[in-house]
Amino acid sequence: MVTIKAASVIYPRLRVYSEENFRGLRRTYRGNLGIADIDAVLTGIESLRFFSTNPNATLVLFDRSRFRDNFVILRGNRSIRELDDFLRSGDVESLISSNQRLTPAQVRAIQRTGSLPSGYRLI
């Protein structure tokens, strides 16, 4: 008897690259997560692709590590060829990838405490 296992796909999918224009070393992360210091992943993330089937999926980019200071909230699928100077105030230093809609108030709470919501992984 043959047993068939169903593969489950977890969203969002965040693929990060060590070089601009989606080149170099790459790593793929799935599910709700926060990367507290992007320089600690692949010796630095220079570009990324964010994908989810949920149009309200949220990618939050911060200009300081540990989810501090200025941030920008992006919704839906994104491909960012160059993270350097993406934010007006400087380079992206940390990020949150969520399959849920994160409101500005929720992001400010994360920013204030430095803690991710329950069910999120910290990288």
mmCIF file with all atom_site columns, C-alpha atoms in Angstrom:
data_model
loop_
_atom_site.group_PDB
_atom_site.id
_atom_site.type_symbol
_atom_site.label_atom_id
_atom_site.label_alt_id
_atom_site.label_comp_id
_atom_site.label_asym_id
_atom_site.label_entity_id
_atom_site.label_seq_id
_atom_site.pdbx_PDB_ins_code
_atom_site.Cartn_x
_atom_site.Cartn_y
_atom_site.Cartn_z
_atom_site.occupancy
_atom_site.B_iso_or_equiv
_atom_site.pdbx_formal_charge
_atom_site.auth_seq_id
_atom_site.auth_comp_id
_atom_site.auth_asym_id
_atom_site.auth_atom_id
_atom_site.pdbx_PDB_model_num
ATOM 1   C CA . MET A 1 1   ? 0.000  0.000  0.000  1.00 0.00 ? 1   MET A CA 1
ATOM 2   C CA . VAL A 1 2   ? 1.311  3.445  -0.971 1.00 0.00 ? 2   VAL A CA 1
ATOM 3   C CA . THR A 1 3   ? 0.823  6.328  1.426  1.00 0.00 ? 3   THR A CA 1
ATOM 4   C CA . ILE A 1 4   ? 0.550  9.778  -0.078 1.00 0.00 ? 4   ILE A CA 1
ATOM 5   C CA . LYS A 1 5   ? 1.503  12.692 2.094  1.00 0.00 ? 5   LYS A CA 1
ATOM 6   C CA . ALA A 1 6   ? 0.176  16.146 1.376  1.00 0.00 ? 6   ALA A CA 1
ATOM 7   C CA . ALA A 1 7   ? 2.790  18.873 1.404  1.00 0.00 ? 7   ALA A CA 1
ATOM 8   C CA . SER A 1 8   ? 1.750  22.010 3.208  1.00 0.00 ? 8   SER A CA 1
ATOM 9   C CA . VAL A 1 9   ? 2.968  25.358 1.997  1.00 0.00 ? 9   VAL A CA 1
ATOM 10  C CA . ILE A 1 10  ? 3.611  27.997 4.614  1.00 0.00 ? 10  ILE A CA 1
ATOM 11  C CA . TYR A 1 11  ? 3.332  31.676 3.746  1.00 0.00 ? 11  TYR A CA 1
ATOM 12  C CA . PRO A 1 12  ? 4.712  34.201 3.567  1.00 0.00 ? 12  PRO A CA 1
ATOM 13  C CA . ARG A 1 13  ? 7.894  33.167 1.819  1.00 0.00 ? 13  ARG A CA 1
ATOM 14  C CA . LEU A 1 14  ? 10.828 35.514 2.246  1.00 0.00 ? 14  LEU A CA 1
ATOM 15  C CA . ARG A 1 15  ? 13.842 34.858 0.028  1.00 0.00 ? 15  ARG A CA 1
ATOM 16  C CA . VAL A 1 16  ? 16.891 36.939 0.878  1.00 0.00 ? 16  VAL A CA 1
ATOM 17  C CA . TYR A 1 17  ? 20.060 37.429 -1.174 1.00 0.00 ? 17  TYR A CA 1
ATOM 18  C CA . SER A 1 18  ? 23.599 38.427 -0.217 1.00 0.00 ? 18  SER A CA 1
ATOM 19  C CA . GLU A 1 19  ? 23.955 40.668 -3.298 1.00 0.00 ? 19  GLU A CA 1
ATOM 20  C CA . GLU A 1 20  ? 21.856 43.267 -5.081 1.00 0.00 ? 20  GLU A CA 1
ATOM 21  C CA . ASN A 1 21  ? 19.600 42.252 -7.982 1.00 0.00 ? 21  ASN A CA 1
ATOM 22  C CA . PHE A 1 22  ? 18.771 38.853 -6.421 1.00 0.00 ? 22  PHE A CA 1
ATOM 23  C CA . ARG A 1 23  ? 22.278 37.436 -6.830 1.00 0.00 ? 23  ARG A CA 1
ATOM 24  C CA . GLY A 1 24  ? 24.779 35.759 -4.569 1.00 0.00 ? 24  GLY A CA 1
ATOM 25  C CA . LEU A 1 25  ? 24.004 33.465 -1.682 1.00 0.00 ? 25  LEU A CA 1
ATOM 26  C CA . ARG A 1 26  ? 20.344 33.050 -0.874 1.00 0.00 ? 26  ARG A CA 1
ATOM 27  C CA . ARG A 1 27  ? 18.230 31.749 1.935  1.00 0.00 ? 27  ARG A CA 1
ATOM 28  C CA . THR A 1 28  ? 14.468 31.162 2.116  1.00 0.00 ? 28  THR A CA 1
ATOM 29  C CA . TYR A 1 29  ? 12.370 31.681 5.239  1.00 0.00 ? 29  TYR A CA 1
ATOM 30  C CA . ARG A 1 30  ? 8.723  30.714 5.640  1.00 0.00 ? 30  ARG A CA 1
ATOM 31  C CA . GLY A 1 31  ? 6.088  31.825 8.103  1.00 0.00 ? 31  GLY A CA 1
ATOM 32  C CA . ASN A 1 32  ? 5.742  34.825 10.385 1.00 0.00 ? 32  ASN A CA 1
ATOM 33  C CA . LEU A 1 33  ? 9.144  36.007 11.556 1.00 0.00 ? 33  LEU A CA 1
ATOM 34  C CA . GLY A 1 34  ? 11.382 38.891 12.410 1.00 0.00 ? 34  GLY A CA 1
ATOM 35  C CA . ILE A 1 35  ? 15.039 39.314 11.503 1.00 0.00 ? 35  ILE A CA 1
ATOM 36  C CA . ALA A 1 36  ? 16.523 41.483 14.254 1.00 0.00 ? 36  ALA A CA 1
ATOM 37  C CA . ASP A 1 37  ? 19.839 42.163 12.478 1.00 0.00 ? 37  ASP A CA 1
ATOM 38  C CA . ILE A 1 38  ? 19.969 41.641 8.718  1.00 0.00 ? 38  ILE A CA 1
ATOM 39  C CA . ASP A 1 39  ? 23.778 41.891 8.738  1.00 0.00 ? 39  ASP A CA 1
ATOM 40  C CA . ALA A 1 40  ? 23.860 38.594 10.665 1.00 0.00 ? 40  ALA A CA 1
ATOM 41  C CA . VAL A 1 41  ? 22.114 36.717 7.807  1.00 0.00 ? 41  VAL A CA 1
ATOM 42  C CA . LEU A 1 42  ? 24.318 35.752 4.842  1.00 0.00 ? 42  LEU A CA 1
ATOM 43  C CA . THR A 1 43  ? 26.783 38.396 6.069  1.00 0.00 ? 43  THR A CA 1
ATOM 44  C CA . GLY A 1 44  ? 24.176 40.956 5.067  1.00 0.00 ? 44  GLY A CA 1
ATOM 45  C CA . ILE A 1 45  ? 20.972 41.012 3.032  1.00 0.00 ? 45  ILE A CA 1
ATOM 46  C CA . GLU A 1 46  ? 21.209 43.193 -0.064 1.00 0.00 ? 46  GLU A CA 1
ATOM 47  C CA . SER A 1 47  ? 17.985 42.236 -1.904 1.00 0.00 ? 47  SER A CA 1
ATOM 48  C CA . LEU A 1 48  ? 14.836 40.221 -1.213 1.00 0.00 ? 48  LEU A CA 1
ATOM 49  C CA . ARG A 1 49  ? 11.616 38.752 -2.575 1.00 0.00 ? 49  ARG A CA 1
ATOM 50  C CA . PHE A 1 50  ? 8.505  38.614 -0.383 1.00 0.00 ? 50  PHE A CA 1
ATOM 51  C CA . PHE A 1 51  ? 5.598  36.408 -1.528 1.00 0.00 ? 51  PHE A CA 1
ATOM 52  C CA . SER A 1 52  ? 2.232  35.447 -0.082 1.00 0.00 ? 52  SER A CA 1
ATOM 53  C CA . THR A 1 53  ? -1.156 34.450 -1.435 1.00 0.00 ? 53  THR A CA 1
ATOM 54  C CA . ASN A 1 54  ? -2.687 36.886 1.067  1.00 0.00 ? 54  ASN A CA 1
ATOM 55  C CA . PRO A 1 55  ? -2.861 40.425 -0.387 1.00 0.00 ? 55  PRO A CA 1
ATOM 56  C CA . ASN A 1 56  ? -2.710 41.829 3.177  1.00 0.00 ? 56  ASN A CA 1
ATOM 57  C CA . ALA A 1 57  ? 0.572  40.090 4.000  1.00 0.00 ? 57  ALA A CA 1
ATOM 58  C CA . THR A 1 58  ? 2.921  42.615 5.564  1.00 0.00 ? 58  THR A CA 1
ATOM 59  C CA . LEU A 1 59  ? 6.627  43.315 5.218  1.00 0.00 ? 59  LEU A CA 1
ATOM 60  C CA . VAL A 1 60  ? 7.974  45.902 7.680  1.00 0.00 ? 60  VAL A CA 1
ATOM 61  C CA . LEU A 1 61  ? 11.438 47.400 7.175  1.00 0.00 ? 61  LEU A CA 1
ATOM 62  C CA . PHE A 1 62  ? 13.248 49.230 10.010 1.00 0.00 ? 62  PHE A CA 1
ATOM 63  C CA . ASP A 1 63  ? 16.292 51.480 9.792  1.00 0.00 ? 63  ASP A CA 1
ATOM 64  C CA . ARG A 1 64  ? 17.832 50.124 13.022 1.00 0.00 ? 64  ARG A CA 1
ATOM 65  C CA . SER A 1 65  ? 18.425 46.650 14.376 1.00 0.00 ? 65  SER A CA 1
ATOM 66  C CA . ARG A 1 66  ? 15.985 45.023 16.841 1.00 0.00 ? 66  ARG A CA 1
ATOM 67  C CA . PHE A 1 67  ? 12.972 46.707 15.131 1.00 0.00 ? 67  PHE A CA 1
ATOM 68  C CA . ARG A 1 68  ? 13.802 50.243 16.245 1.00 0.00 ? 68  ARG A CA 1
ATOM 69  C CA . ASP A 1 69  ? 13.435 53.776 14.908 1.00 0.00 ? 69  ASP A CA 1
ATOM 70  C CA . ASN A 1 70  ? 11.865 54.595 11.546 1.00 0.00 ? 70  ASN A CA 1
ATOM 71  C CA . PHE A 1 71  ? 9.935  51.977 9.616  1.00 0.00 ? 71  PHE A CA 1
ATOM 72  C CA . VAL A 1 72  ? 7.948  51.493 6.434  1.00 0.00 ? 72  VAL A CA 1
ATOM 73  C CA . ILE A 1 73  ? 5.041  49.061 6.037  1.00 0.00 ? 73  ILE A CA 1
ATOM 74  C CA . LEU A 1 74  ? 4.661  47.291 2.689  1.00 0.00 ? 74  LEU A CA 1
ATOM 75  C CA . ARG A 1 75  ? 1.642  45.136 1.768  1.00 0.00 ? 75  ARG A CA 1
ATOM 76  C CA . GLY A 1 76  ? 1.428  42.297 -0.724 1.00 0.00 ? 76  GLY A CA 1
ATOM 77  C CA . ASN A 1 77  ? 4.147  40.727 -2.820 1.00 0.00 ? 77  ASN A CA 1
ATOM 78  C CA . ARG A 1 78  ? 7.403  42.663 -3.174 1.00 0.00 ? 78  ARG A CA 1
ATOM 79  C CA . SER A 1 79  ? 10.712 42.319 -4.935 1.00 0.00 ? 79  SER A CA 1
ATOM 80  C CA . ILE A 1 80  ? 13.348 44.756 -3.722 1.00 0.00 ? 80  ILE A CA 1
ATOM 81  C CA . ARG A 1 81  ? 16.483 44.766 -5.878 1.00 0.00 ? 81  ARG A CA 1
ATOM 82  C CA . GLU A 1 82  ? 18.537 46.932 -3.514 1.00 0.00 ? 82  GLU A CA 1
ATOM 83  C CA . LEU A 1 83  ? 17.923 47.385 0.215  1.00 0.00 ? 83  LEU A CA 1
ATOM 84  C CA . ASP A 1 84  ? 20.635 50.032 0.617  1.00 0.00 ? 84  ASP A CA 1
ATOM 85  C CA . ASP A 1 85  ? 19.020 53.432 1.076  1.00 0.00 ? 85  ASP A CA 1
ATOM 86  C CA . PHE A 1 86  ? 15.525 51.951 0.598  1.00 0.00 ? 86  PHE A CA 1
ATOM 87  C CA . LEU A 1 87  ? 14.398 53.964 3.600  1.00 0.00 ? 87  LEU A CA 1
ATOM 88  C CA . ARG A 1 88  ? 14.740 57.739 3.487  1.00 0.00 ? 88  ARG A CA 1
ATOM 89  C CA . SER A 1 89  ? 16.608 57.712 6.772  1.00 0.00 ? 89  SER A CA 1
ATOM 90  C CA . GLY A 1 90  ? 19.165 55.030 5.810  1.00 0.00 ? 90  GLY A CA 1
ATOM 91  C CA . ASP A 1 91  ? 19.738 51.362 5.243  1.00 0.00 ? 91  ASP A CA 1
ATOM 92  C CA . VAL A 1 92  ? 17.375 48.590 6.294  1.00 0.00 ? 92  VAL A CA 1
ATOM 93  C CA . GLU A 1 93  ? 18.767 46.983 9.461  1.00 0.00 ? 93  GLU A CA 1
ATOM 94  C CA . SER A 1 94  ? 15.873 44.720 10.590 1.00 0.00 ? 94  SER A CA 1
ATOM 95  C CA . LEU A 1 95  ? 12.553 43.475 9.227  1.00 0.00 ? 95  LEU A CA 1
ATOM 96  C CA . ILE A 1 96  ? 9.319  41.647 9.980  1.00 0.00 ? 96  ILE A CA 1
ATOM 97  C CA . SER A 1 97  ? 7.680  39.230 7.540  1.00 0.00 ? 97  SER A CA 1
ATOM 98  C CA . SER A 1 98  ? 4.019  38.450 8.282  1.00 0.00 ? 98  SER A CA 1
ATOM 99  C CA . ASN A 1 99  ? 1.187  36.673 6.506  1.00 0.00 ? 99  ASN A CA 1
ATOM 100 C CA . GLN A 1 100 ? -1.217 38.836 8.511  1.00 0.00 ? 100 GLN A CA 1
ATOM 101 C CA . ARG A 1 101 ? -2.069 42.476 8.211  1.00 0.00 ? 101 ARG A CA 1
ATOM 102 C CA . LEU A 1 102 ? 0.012  44.340 10.784 1.00 0.00 ? 102 LEU A CA 1
ATOM 103 C CA . THR A 1 103 ? -1.376 47.768 11.636 1.00 0.00 ? 103 THR A CA 1
ATOM 104 C CA . PRO A 1 104 ? 0.838  50.776 12.359 1.00 0.00 ? 104 PRO A CA 1
ATOM 105 C CA . ALA A 1 105 ? -0.213 50.508 16.036 1.00 0.00 ? 105 ALA A CA 1
ATOM 106 C CA . GLN A 1 106 ? 0.938  46.875 16.165 1.00 0.00 ? 106 GLN A CA 1
ATOM 107 C CA . VAL A 1 107 ? 4.253  47.799 14.539 1.00 0.00 ? 107 VAL A CA 1
ATOM 108 C CA . ARG A 1 108 ? 4.756  50.650 17.025 1.00 0.00 ? 108 ARG A CA 1
ATOM 109 C CA . ALA A 1 109 ? 4.133  48.166 19.879 1.00 0.00 ? 109 ALA A CA 1
ATOM 110 C CA . ILE A 1 110 ? 6.822  45.868 18.452 1.00 0.00 ? 110 ILE A CA 1
ATOM 111 C CA . GLN A 1 111 ? 9.105  48.873 18.035 1.00 0.00 ? 111 GLN A CA 1
ATOM 112 C CA . ARG A 1 112 ? 8.514  50.008 21.631 1.00 0.00 ? 112 ARG A CA 1
ATOM 113 C CA . THR A 1 113 ? 9.038  46.574 23.253 1.00 0.00 ? 113 THR A CA 1
ATOM 114 C CA . GLY A 1 114 ? 11.432 44.945 20.789 1.00 0.00 ? 114 GLY A CA 1
ATOM 115 C CA . SER A 1 115 ? 9.290  41.795 21.077 1.00 0.00 ? 115 SER A CA 1
ATOM 116 C CA . LEU A 1 116 ? 7.470  40.021 18.273 1.00 0.00 ? 116 LEU A CA 1
ATOM 117 C CA . PRO A 1 117 ? 3.858  38.839 18.645 1.00 0.00 ? 117 PRO A CA 1
ATOM 118 C CA . SER A 1 118 ? 3.150  35.306 19.803 1.00 0.00 ? 118 SER A CA 1
ATOM 119 C CA . GLY A 1 119 ? 3.731  32.747 17.039 1.00 0.00 ? 119 GLY A CA 1
ATOM 120 C CA . TYR A 1 120 ? 6.503  34.714 15.314 1.00 0.00 ? 120 TYR A CA 1
ATOM 121 C CA . ARG A 1 121 ? 10.055 33.381 15.059 1.00 0.00 ? 121 ARG A CA 1
ATOM 122 C CA . LEU A 1 122 ? 13.002 35.618 15.874 1.00 0.00 ? 122 LEU A CA 1
ATOM 123 C CA . ILE A 1 123 ? 16.041 35.245 13.651 1.00 0.00 ? 123 ILE A CA 1
#
